[in-house]
GROMACS .gro file of C-alpha atoms in nm:
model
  418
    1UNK     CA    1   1.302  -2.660   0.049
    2UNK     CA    2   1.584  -2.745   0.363
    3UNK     CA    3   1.774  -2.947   0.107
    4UNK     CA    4   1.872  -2.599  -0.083
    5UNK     CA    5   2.178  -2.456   0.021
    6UNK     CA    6   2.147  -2.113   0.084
    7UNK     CA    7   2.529  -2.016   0.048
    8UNK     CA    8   2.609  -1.715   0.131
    9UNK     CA    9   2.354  -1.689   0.439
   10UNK     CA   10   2.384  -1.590   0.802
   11UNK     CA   11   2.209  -1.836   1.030
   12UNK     CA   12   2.241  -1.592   1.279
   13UNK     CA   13   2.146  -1.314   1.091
   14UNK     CA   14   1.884  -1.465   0.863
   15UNK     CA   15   2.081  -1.284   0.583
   16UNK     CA   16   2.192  -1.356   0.235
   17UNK     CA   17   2.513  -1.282   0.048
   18UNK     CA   18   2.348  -1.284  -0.308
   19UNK     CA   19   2.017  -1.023  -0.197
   20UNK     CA   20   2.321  -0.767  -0.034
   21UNK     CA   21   2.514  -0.777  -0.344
   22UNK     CA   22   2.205  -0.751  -0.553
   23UNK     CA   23   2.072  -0.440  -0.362
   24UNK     CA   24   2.400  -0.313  -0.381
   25UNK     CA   25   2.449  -0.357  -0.777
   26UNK     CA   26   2.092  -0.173  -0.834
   27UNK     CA   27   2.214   0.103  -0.628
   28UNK     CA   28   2.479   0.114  -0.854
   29UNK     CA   29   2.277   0.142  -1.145
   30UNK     CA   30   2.104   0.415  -1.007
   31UNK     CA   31   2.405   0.601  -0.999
   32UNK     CA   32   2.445   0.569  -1.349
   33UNK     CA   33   2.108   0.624  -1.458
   34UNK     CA   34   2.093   0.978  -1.327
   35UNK     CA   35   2.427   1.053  -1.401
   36UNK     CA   36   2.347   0.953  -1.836
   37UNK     CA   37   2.054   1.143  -1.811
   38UNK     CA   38   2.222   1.468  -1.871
   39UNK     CA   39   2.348   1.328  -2.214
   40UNK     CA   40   2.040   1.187  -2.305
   41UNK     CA   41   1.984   1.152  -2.704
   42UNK     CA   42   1.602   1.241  -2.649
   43UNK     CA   43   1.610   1.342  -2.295
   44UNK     CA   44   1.354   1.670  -2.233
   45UNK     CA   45   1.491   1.980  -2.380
   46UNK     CA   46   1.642   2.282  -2.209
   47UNK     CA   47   1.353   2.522  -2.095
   48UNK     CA   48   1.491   2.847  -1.892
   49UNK     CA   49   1.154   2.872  -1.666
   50UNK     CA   50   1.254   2.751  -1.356
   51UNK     CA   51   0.875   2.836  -1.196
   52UNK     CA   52   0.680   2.683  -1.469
   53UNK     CA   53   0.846   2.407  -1.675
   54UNK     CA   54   0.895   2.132  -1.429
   55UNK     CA   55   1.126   1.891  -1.619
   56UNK     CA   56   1.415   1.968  -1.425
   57UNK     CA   57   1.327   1.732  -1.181
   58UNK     CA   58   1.388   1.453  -1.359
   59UNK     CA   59   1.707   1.638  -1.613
   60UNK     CA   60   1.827   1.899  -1.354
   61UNK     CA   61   2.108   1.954  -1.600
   62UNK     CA   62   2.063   1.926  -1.979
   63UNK     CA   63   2.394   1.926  -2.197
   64UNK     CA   64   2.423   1.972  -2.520
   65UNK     CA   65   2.667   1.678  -2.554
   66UNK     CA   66   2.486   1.342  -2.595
   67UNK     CA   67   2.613   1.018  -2.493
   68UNK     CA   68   2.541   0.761  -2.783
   69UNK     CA   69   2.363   0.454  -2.600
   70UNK     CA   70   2.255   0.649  -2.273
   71UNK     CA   71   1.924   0.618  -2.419
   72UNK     CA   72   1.948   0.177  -2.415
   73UNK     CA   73   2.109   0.282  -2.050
   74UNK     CA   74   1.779   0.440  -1.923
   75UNK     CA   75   1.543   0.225  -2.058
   76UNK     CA   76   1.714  -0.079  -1.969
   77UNK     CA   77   1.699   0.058  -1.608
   78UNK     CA   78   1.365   0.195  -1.618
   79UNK     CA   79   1.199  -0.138  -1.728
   80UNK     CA   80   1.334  -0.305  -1.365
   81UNK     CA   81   1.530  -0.176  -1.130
   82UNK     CA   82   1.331   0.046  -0.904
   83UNK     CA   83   1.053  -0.229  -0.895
   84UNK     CA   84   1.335  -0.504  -0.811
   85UNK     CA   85   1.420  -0.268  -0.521
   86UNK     CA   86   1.107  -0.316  -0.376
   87UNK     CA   87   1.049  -0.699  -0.432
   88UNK     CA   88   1.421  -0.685  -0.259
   89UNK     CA   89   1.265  -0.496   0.043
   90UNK     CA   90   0.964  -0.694   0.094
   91UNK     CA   91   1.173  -0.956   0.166
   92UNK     CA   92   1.284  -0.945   0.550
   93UNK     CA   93   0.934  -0.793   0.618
   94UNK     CA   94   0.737  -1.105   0.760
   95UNK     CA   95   1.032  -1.212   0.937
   96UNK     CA   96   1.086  -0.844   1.107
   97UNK     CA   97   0.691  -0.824   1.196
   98UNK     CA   98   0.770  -1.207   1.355
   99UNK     CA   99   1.091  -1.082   1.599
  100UNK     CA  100   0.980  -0.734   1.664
  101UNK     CA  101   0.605  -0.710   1.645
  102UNK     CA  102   0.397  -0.417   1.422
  103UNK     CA  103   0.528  -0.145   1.672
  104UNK     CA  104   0.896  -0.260   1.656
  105UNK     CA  105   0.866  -0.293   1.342
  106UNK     CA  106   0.696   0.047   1.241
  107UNK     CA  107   0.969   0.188   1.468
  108UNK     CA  108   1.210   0.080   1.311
  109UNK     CA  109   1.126   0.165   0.981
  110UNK     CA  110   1.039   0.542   1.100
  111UNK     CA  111   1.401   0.541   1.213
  112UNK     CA  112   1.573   0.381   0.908
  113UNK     CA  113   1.344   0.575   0.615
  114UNK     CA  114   1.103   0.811   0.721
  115UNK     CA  115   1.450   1.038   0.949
  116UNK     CA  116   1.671   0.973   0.586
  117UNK     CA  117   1.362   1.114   0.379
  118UNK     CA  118   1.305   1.385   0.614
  119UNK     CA  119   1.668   1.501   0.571
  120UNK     CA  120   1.639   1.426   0.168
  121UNK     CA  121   1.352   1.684   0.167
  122UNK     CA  122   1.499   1.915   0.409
  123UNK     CA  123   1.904   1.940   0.282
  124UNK     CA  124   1.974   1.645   0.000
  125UNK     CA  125   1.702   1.759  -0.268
  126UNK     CA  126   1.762   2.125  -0.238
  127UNK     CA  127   2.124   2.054  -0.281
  128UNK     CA  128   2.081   1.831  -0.606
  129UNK     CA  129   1.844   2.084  -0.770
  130UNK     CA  130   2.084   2.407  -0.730
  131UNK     CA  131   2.285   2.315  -1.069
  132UNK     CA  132   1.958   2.283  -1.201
  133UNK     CA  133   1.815   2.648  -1.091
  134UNK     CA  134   2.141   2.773  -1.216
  135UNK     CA  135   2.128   2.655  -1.548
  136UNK     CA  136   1.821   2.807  -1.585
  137UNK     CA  137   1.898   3.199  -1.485
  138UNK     CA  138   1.898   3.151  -1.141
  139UNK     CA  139   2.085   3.440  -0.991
  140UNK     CA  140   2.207   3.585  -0.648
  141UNK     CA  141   2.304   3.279  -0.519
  142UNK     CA  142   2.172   3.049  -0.195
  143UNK     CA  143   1.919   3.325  -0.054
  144UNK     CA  144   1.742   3.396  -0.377
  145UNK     CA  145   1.751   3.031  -0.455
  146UNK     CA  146   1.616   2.957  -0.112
  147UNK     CA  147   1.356   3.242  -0.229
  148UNK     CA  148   1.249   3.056  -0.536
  149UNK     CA  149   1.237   2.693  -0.373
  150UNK     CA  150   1.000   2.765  -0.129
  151UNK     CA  151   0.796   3.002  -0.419
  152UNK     CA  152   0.722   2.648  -0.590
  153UNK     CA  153   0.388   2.451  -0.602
  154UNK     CA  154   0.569   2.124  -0.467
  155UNK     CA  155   0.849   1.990  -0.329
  156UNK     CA  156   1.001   1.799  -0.494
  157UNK     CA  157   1.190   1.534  -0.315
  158UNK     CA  158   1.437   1.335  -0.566
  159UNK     CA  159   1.514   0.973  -0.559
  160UNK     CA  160   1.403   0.989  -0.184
  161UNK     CA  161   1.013   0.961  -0.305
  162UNK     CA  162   1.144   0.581  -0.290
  163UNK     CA  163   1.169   0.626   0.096
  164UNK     CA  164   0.828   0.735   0.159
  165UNK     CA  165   0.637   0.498  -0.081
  166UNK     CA  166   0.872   0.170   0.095
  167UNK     CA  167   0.757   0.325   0.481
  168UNK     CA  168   0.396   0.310   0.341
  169UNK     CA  169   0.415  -0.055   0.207
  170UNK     CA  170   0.561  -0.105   0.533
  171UNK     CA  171   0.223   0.055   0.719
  172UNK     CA  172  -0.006  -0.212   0.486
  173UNK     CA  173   0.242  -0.497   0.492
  174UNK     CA  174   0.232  -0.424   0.948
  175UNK     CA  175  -0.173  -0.353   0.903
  176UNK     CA  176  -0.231  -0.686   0.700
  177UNK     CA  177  -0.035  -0.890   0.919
  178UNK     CA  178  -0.227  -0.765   1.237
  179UNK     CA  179  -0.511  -0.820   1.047
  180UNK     CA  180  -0.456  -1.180   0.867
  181UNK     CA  181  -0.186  -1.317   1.076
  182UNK     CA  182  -0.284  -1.669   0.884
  183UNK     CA  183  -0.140  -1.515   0.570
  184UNK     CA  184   0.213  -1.555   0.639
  185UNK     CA  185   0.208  -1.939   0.628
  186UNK     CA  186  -0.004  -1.949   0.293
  187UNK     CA  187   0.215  -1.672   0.171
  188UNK     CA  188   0.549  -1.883   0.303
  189UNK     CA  189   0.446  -2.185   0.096
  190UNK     CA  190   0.389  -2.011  -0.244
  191UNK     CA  191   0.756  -1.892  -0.151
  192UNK     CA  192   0.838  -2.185  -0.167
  193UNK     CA  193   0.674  -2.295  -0.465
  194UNK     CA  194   0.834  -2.013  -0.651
  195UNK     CA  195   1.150  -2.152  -0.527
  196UNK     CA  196   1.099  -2.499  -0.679
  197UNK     CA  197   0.908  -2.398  -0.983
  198UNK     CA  198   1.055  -2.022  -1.125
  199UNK     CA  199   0.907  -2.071  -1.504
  200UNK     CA  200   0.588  -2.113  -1.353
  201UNK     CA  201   0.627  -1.829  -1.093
  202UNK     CA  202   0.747  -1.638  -1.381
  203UNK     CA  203   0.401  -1.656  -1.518
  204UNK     CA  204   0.215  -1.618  -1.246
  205UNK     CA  205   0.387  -1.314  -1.119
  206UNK     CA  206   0.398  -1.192  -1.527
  207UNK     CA  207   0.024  -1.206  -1.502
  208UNK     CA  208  -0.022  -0.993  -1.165
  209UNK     CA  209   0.227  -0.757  -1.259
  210UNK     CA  210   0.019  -0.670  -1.607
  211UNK     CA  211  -0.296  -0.640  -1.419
  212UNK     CA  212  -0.120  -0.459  -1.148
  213UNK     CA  213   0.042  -0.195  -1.371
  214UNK     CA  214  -0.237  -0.159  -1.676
  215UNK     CA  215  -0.507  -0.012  -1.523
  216UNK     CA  216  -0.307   0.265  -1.395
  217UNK     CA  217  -0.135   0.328  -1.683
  218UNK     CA  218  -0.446   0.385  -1.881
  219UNK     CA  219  -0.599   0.566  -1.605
  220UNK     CA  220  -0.300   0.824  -1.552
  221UNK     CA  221  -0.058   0.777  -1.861
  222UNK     CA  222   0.290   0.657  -1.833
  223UNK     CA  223   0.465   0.939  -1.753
  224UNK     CA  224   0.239   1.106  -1.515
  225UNK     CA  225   0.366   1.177  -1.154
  226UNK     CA  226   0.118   1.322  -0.829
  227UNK     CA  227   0.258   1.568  -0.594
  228UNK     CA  228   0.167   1.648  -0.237
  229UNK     CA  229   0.427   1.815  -0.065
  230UNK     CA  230   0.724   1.629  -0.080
  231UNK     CA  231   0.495   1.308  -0.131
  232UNK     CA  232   0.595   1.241  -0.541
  233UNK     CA  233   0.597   0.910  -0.736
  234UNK     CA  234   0.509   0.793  -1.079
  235UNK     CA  235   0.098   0.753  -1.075
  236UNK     CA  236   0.077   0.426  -1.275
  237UNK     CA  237   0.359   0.228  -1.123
  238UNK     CA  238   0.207   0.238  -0.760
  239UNK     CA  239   0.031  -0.084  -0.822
  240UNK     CA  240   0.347  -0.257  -0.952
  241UNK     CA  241   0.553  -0.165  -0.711
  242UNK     CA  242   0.295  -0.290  -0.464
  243UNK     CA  243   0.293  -0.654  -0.640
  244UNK     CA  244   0.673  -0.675  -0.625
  245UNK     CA  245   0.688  -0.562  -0.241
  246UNK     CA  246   0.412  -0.819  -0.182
  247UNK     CA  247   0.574  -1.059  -0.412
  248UNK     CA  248   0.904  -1.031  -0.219
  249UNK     CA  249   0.689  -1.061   0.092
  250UNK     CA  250   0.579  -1.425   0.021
  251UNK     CA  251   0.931  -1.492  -0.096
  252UNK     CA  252   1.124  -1.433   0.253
  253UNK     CA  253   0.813  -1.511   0.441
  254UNK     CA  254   1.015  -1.809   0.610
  255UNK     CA  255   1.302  -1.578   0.644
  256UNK     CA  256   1.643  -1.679   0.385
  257UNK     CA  257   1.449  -1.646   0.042
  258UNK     CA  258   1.476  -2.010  -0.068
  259UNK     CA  259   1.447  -1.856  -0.444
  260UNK     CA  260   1.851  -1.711  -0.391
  261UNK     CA  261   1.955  -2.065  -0.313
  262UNK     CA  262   2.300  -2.109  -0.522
  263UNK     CA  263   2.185  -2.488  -0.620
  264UNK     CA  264   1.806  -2.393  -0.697
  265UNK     CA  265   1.667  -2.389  -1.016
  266UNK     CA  266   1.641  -2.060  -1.100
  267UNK     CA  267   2.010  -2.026  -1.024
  268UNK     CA  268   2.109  -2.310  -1.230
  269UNK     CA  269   1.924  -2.193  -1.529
  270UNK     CA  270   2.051  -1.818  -1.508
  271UNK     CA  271   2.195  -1.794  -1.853
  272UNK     CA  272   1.860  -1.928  -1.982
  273UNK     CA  273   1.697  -1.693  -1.810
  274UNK     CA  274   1.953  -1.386  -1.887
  275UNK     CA  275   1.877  -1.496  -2.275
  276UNK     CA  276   1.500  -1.464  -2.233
  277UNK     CA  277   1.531  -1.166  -2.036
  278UNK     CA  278   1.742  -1.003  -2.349
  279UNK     CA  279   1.531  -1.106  -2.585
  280UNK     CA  280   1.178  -1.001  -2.444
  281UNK     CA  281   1.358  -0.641  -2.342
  282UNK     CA  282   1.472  -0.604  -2.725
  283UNK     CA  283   1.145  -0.688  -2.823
  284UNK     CA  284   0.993  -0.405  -2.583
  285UNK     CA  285   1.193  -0.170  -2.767
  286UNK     CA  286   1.064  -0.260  -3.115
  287UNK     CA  287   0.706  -0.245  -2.998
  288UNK     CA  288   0.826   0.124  -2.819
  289UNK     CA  289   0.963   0.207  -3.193
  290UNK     CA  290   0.676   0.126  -3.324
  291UNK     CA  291   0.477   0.300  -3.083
  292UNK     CA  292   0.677   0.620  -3.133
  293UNK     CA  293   0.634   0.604  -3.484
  294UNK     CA  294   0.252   0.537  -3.483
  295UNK     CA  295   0.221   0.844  -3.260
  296UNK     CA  296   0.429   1.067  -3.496
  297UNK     CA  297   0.180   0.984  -3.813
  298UNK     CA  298  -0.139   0.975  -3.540
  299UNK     CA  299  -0.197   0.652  -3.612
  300UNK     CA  300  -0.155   0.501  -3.241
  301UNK     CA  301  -0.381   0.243  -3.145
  302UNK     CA  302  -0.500   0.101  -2.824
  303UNK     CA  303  -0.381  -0.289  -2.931
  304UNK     CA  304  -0.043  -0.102  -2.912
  305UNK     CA  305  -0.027   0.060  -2.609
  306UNK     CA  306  -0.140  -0.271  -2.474
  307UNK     CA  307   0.085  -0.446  -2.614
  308UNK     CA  308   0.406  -0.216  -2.505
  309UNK     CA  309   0.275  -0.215  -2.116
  310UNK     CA  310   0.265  -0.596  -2.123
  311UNK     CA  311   0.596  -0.608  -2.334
  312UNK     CA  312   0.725  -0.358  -2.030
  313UNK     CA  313   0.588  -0.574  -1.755
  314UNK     CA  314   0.686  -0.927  -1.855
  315UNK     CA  315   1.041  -0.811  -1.954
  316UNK     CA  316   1.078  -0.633  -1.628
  317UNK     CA  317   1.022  -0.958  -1.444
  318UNK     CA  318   1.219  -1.183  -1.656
  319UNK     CA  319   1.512  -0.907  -1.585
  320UNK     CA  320   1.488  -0.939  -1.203
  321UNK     CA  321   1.448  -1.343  -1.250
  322UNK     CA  322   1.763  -1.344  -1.450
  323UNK     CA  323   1.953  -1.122  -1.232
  324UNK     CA  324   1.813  -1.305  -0.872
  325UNK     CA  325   2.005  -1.592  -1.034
  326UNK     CA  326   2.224  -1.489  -1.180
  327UNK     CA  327   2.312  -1.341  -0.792
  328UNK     CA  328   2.249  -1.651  -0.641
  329UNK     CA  329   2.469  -1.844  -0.847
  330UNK     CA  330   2.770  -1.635  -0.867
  331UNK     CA  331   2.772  -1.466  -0.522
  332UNK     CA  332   2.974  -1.671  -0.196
  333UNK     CA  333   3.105  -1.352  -0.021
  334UNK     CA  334   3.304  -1.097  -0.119
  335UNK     CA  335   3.648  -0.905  -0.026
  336UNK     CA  336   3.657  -0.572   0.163
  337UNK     CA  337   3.535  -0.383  -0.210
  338UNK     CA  338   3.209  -0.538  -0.216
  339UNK     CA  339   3.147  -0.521   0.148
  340UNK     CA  340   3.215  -0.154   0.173
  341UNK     CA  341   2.932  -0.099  -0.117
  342UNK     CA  342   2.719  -0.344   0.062
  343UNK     CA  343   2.737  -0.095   0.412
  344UNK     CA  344   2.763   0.203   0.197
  345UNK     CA  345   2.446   0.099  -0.055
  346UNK     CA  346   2.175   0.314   0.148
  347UNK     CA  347   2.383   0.611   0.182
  348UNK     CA  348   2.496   0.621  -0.189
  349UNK     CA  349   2.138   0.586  -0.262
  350UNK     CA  350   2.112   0.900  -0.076
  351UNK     CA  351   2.383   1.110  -0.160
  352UNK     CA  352   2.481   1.053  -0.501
  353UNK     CA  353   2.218   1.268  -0.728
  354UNK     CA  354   2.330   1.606  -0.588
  355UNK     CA  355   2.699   1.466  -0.657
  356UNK     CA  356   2.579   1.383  -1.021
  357UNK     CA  357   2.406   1.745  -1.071
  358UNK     CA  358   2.711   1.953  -0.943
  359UNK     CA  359   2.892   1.722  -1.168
  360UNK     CA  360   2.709   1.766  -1.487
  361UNK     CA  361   2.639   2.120  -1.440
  362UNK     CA  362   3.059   2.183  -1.393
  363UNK     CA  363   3.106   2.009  -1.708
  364UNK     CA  364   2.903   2.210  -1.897
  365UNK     CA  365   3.151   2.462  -1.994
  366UNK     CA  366   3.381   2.160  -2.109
  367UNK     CA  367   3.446   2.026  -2.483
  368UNK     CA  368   3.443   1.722  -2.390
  369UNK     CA  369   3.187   1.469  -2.602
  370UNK     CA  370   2.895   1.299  -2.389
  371UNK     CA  371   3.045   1.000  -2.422
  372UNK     CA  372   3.300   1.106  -2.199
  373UNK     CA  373   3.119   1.308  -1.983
  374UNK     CA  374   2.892   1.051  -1.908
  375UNK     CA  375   3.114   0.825  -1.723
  376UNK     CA  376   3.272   1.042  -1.579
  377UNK     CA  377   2.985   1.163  -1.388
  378UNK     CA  378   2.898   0.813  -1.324
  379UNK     CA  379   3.254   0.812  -1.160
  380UNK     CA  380   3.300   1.128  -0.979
  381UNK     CA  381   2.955   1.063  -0.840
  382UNK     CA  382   3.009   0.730  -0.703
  383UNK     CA  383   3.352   0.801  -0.545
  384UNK     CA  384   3.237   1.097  -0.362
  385UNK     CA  385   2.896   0.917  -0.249
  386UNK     CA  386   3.066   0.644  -0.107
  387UNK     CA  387   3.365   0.799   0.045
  388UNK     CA  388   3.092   1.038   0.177
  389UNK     CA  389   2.918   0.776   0.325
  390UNK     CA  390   3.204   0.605   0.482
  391UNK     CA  391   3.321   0.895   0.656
  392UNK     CA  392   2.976   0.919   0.782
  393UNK     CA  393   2.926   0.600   0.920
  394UNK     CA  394   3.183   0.684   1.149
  395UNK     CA  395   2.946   0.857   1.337
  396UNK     CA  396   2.737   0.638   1.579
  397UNK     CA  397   2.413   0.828   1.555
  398UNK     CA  398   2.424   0.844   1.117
  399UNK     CA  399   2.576   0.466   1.120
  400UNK     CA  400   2.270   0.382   1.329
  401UNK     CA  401   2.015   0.472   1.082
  402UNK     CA  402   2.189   0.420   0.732
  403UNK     CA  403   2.470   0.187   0.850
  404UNK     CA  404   2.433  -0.195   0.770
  405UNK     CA  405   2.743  -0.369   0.910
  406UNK     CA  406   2.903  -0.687   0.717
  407UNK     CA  407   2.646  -1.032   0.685
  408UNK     CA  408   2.776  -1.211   0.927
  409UNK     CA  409   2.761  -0.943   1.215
  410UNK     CA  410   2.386  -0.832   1.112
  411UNK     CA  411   2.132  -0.890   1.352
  412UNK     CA  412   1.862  -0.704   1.219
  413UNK     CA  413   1.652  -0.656   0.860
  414UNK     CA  414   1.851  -0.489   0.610
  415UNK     CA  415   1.699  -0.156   0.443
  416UNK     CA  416   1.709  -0.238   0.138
  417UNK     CA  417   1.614   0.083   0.056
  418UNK     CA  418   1.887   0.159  -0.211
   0.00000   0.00000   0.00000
């Protein structure tokens, strides 16, 4: 694979252009998930029980204005981007085990996500569920609110349950390779092969993510998240999240991913691959409609349900394919706009969904339609987020655990925690 040019990397570094603007476009798409899902067409309806109904952690503000489309939005997101995130952060793990060993390794990622979940759980989550208590009687402001956090059976964490489940990953990923150091090598030249042969890889990886995500899904239901303390995430999608980390593992295992090569195959082919990607994600939503609709008369089968997981996990994969090349194609640098969202990705991640409540919940009151109160959330949020986090990498001590600097100057594995 040396004959691939890898533009856009570090040599120094080990770092690529196309992953940093990749991890920084999902972040962005975070943004605007949460900040639709106020307006969404068939998002979970307005219940004033605060102690009991516990949809609010996912809607923390429900308007009565819909946004026509925020539903294609959030499913569109939902079928990738949080399990691209972690095929993204898998990939600097071999490499960071090589250079720093388990226990600079484990160090390091106790600095850089279990300090940033800590203060999430402590400060962040609090802050983004306020608008939420609020809207649903909440009265005598921060002490009785304070009263009636504590009063709850969980705590519940926000996007930050990300944090925790990447540190763990990072505790198997540092176990395994203490345990198996062999691995890296075998793992290094599937890498590879992935690199050369992505239609193939797409299978292969299409395969492991059904079996990865099926079993749980049946076991737990789709929808179904555990709670232990602050310690949330979606039951059934632990497995796939696993196979992506451990996918992204084998892909950097020699360091550069040779799969975000700008002359590889998989980025010459991205339109192909962006066309298959749109066409197996419209046909998930058909077999979803039909699901739906089977459920409403009572009618729904098992062969459906089957068939809607795979649809879910083979379009999810042809999504991140199509958008790893599309990256790798397209992406040779950037200007001082893109690099400020690349420093700023991990602390927009962080900041932005108490932005987008406070948001939503002040535009309540307004006339305006969903449509427009949608992206303007999306906006607001994102501004404030990122000036937030510039102003905060200012400080030495906050820059050192969220801050990543511009490629060429890294020196160290990125979070990619966004």
């Amino acid at each position: 694979m040396s004959n691939l040019n890898l533009s856009g990397a570090s040599p120094a570094g080990g770092r690529s252009a196309p992953v940093d603007r990749l991890r920084a476009t999902l972040t962005v798409l975070v943004v605007l998930h949460h900040a639709v899902l106020a307006y969404h067409p068939y998002g979970a309806p307005l219940v004033p029980d605060w102690s009991t109904d516990f949809a609010w952690r996912a809607f923390p503000v429900v308007d009565a204005a819909k946004m026509p489309g925020a539903d294609l939005i959030v499913w569109f997101n939902d079928t990738f981007f949080m399990a691209l995130m972690f095929l993204l952060a898998g990939l600097y793990a071999w490499p960071a085990l090589a250079a720093k060993g388990a226990g600079g390794f484990l160090r390091e990622r106790a600095l850089r996500l279990g300090i940033p979940f800590l203060a999430s759980c402590a400060v962040l989550a609090p802050l983004a569920y306020y608008p939420a208590w609020l809207q649903r009687g909440g009265q005598g402001g921060f002490a009785a609110y304070a009263h009636d956090w504590v009063a709850l059976p969980m705590w519940p964490a926000g996007p930050a349950w990300f944090l925790w489940v990447l540190l763990a990953f990072a505790l198997v990923a540092a176990l395994v390779n203490a345990l198996v150091p062999s691995l890296r090598e075998g793992a290094a030249r599937f890498g590879d092969w992935c690199a050369a042969h992505p239609v193939r890889a797409y299978g292969v990886f299409s395969a492991a993510a059904v079996l990865a995500y099926i079993p749980g899904e049946q076991a737990f239901g789709g929808f179904e998240w555990f709670s232990f303390g602050p310690f949330t995430a979606q039951t059934c999608r632990l497995g796939l999240y696993a196979a992506y980390f451990a996918f992204g593992m084998a892909l950097g295992a020699r360091g550069v991913p040779a799969i975000f090569a700008s002359d590889g195959p998989l980025a010459r082919r991205w339109g192909r691959w962006a066309s298959l990607a749109a066409v197996l994600f419209f046909a998930m939503m058909a077999i979803v409609i039909a699901l739906f609709a089977a459920l409403a008369k009572q009618t729904l089968g098992l062969g459906l349900v089957l068939a809607a997981d795979t649809a879910f996990c083979v379009a999810g994969v042809a999504i991140s394919f199509a958008a790893i090349g599309l990256f790798a194609r397209r992406v040779r640098g950037g200007g001082a706009l893109p690099t400020s969202l690349e420093r700023c990705a991990f602390g927009i991640y962080l900041l932005h969904y108490a932005y987008v409540s406070l948001l939503q919940y002040l535009l309540l009151g307004s006339s305006l339609p969903g449509a427009a109160k949608g992206p303007l959330v999306f906006a607001g949020a994102l501004a404030a987020s990122w000036a937030t986090t510039a102003v905060l990498l200012r400080i030495p001590p906050v820059a050192r655990v969220i801050g990543q600097g511009p490629v060429r100057e890294r020196g160290r594995e990125p979070l990619l925690a966004t």
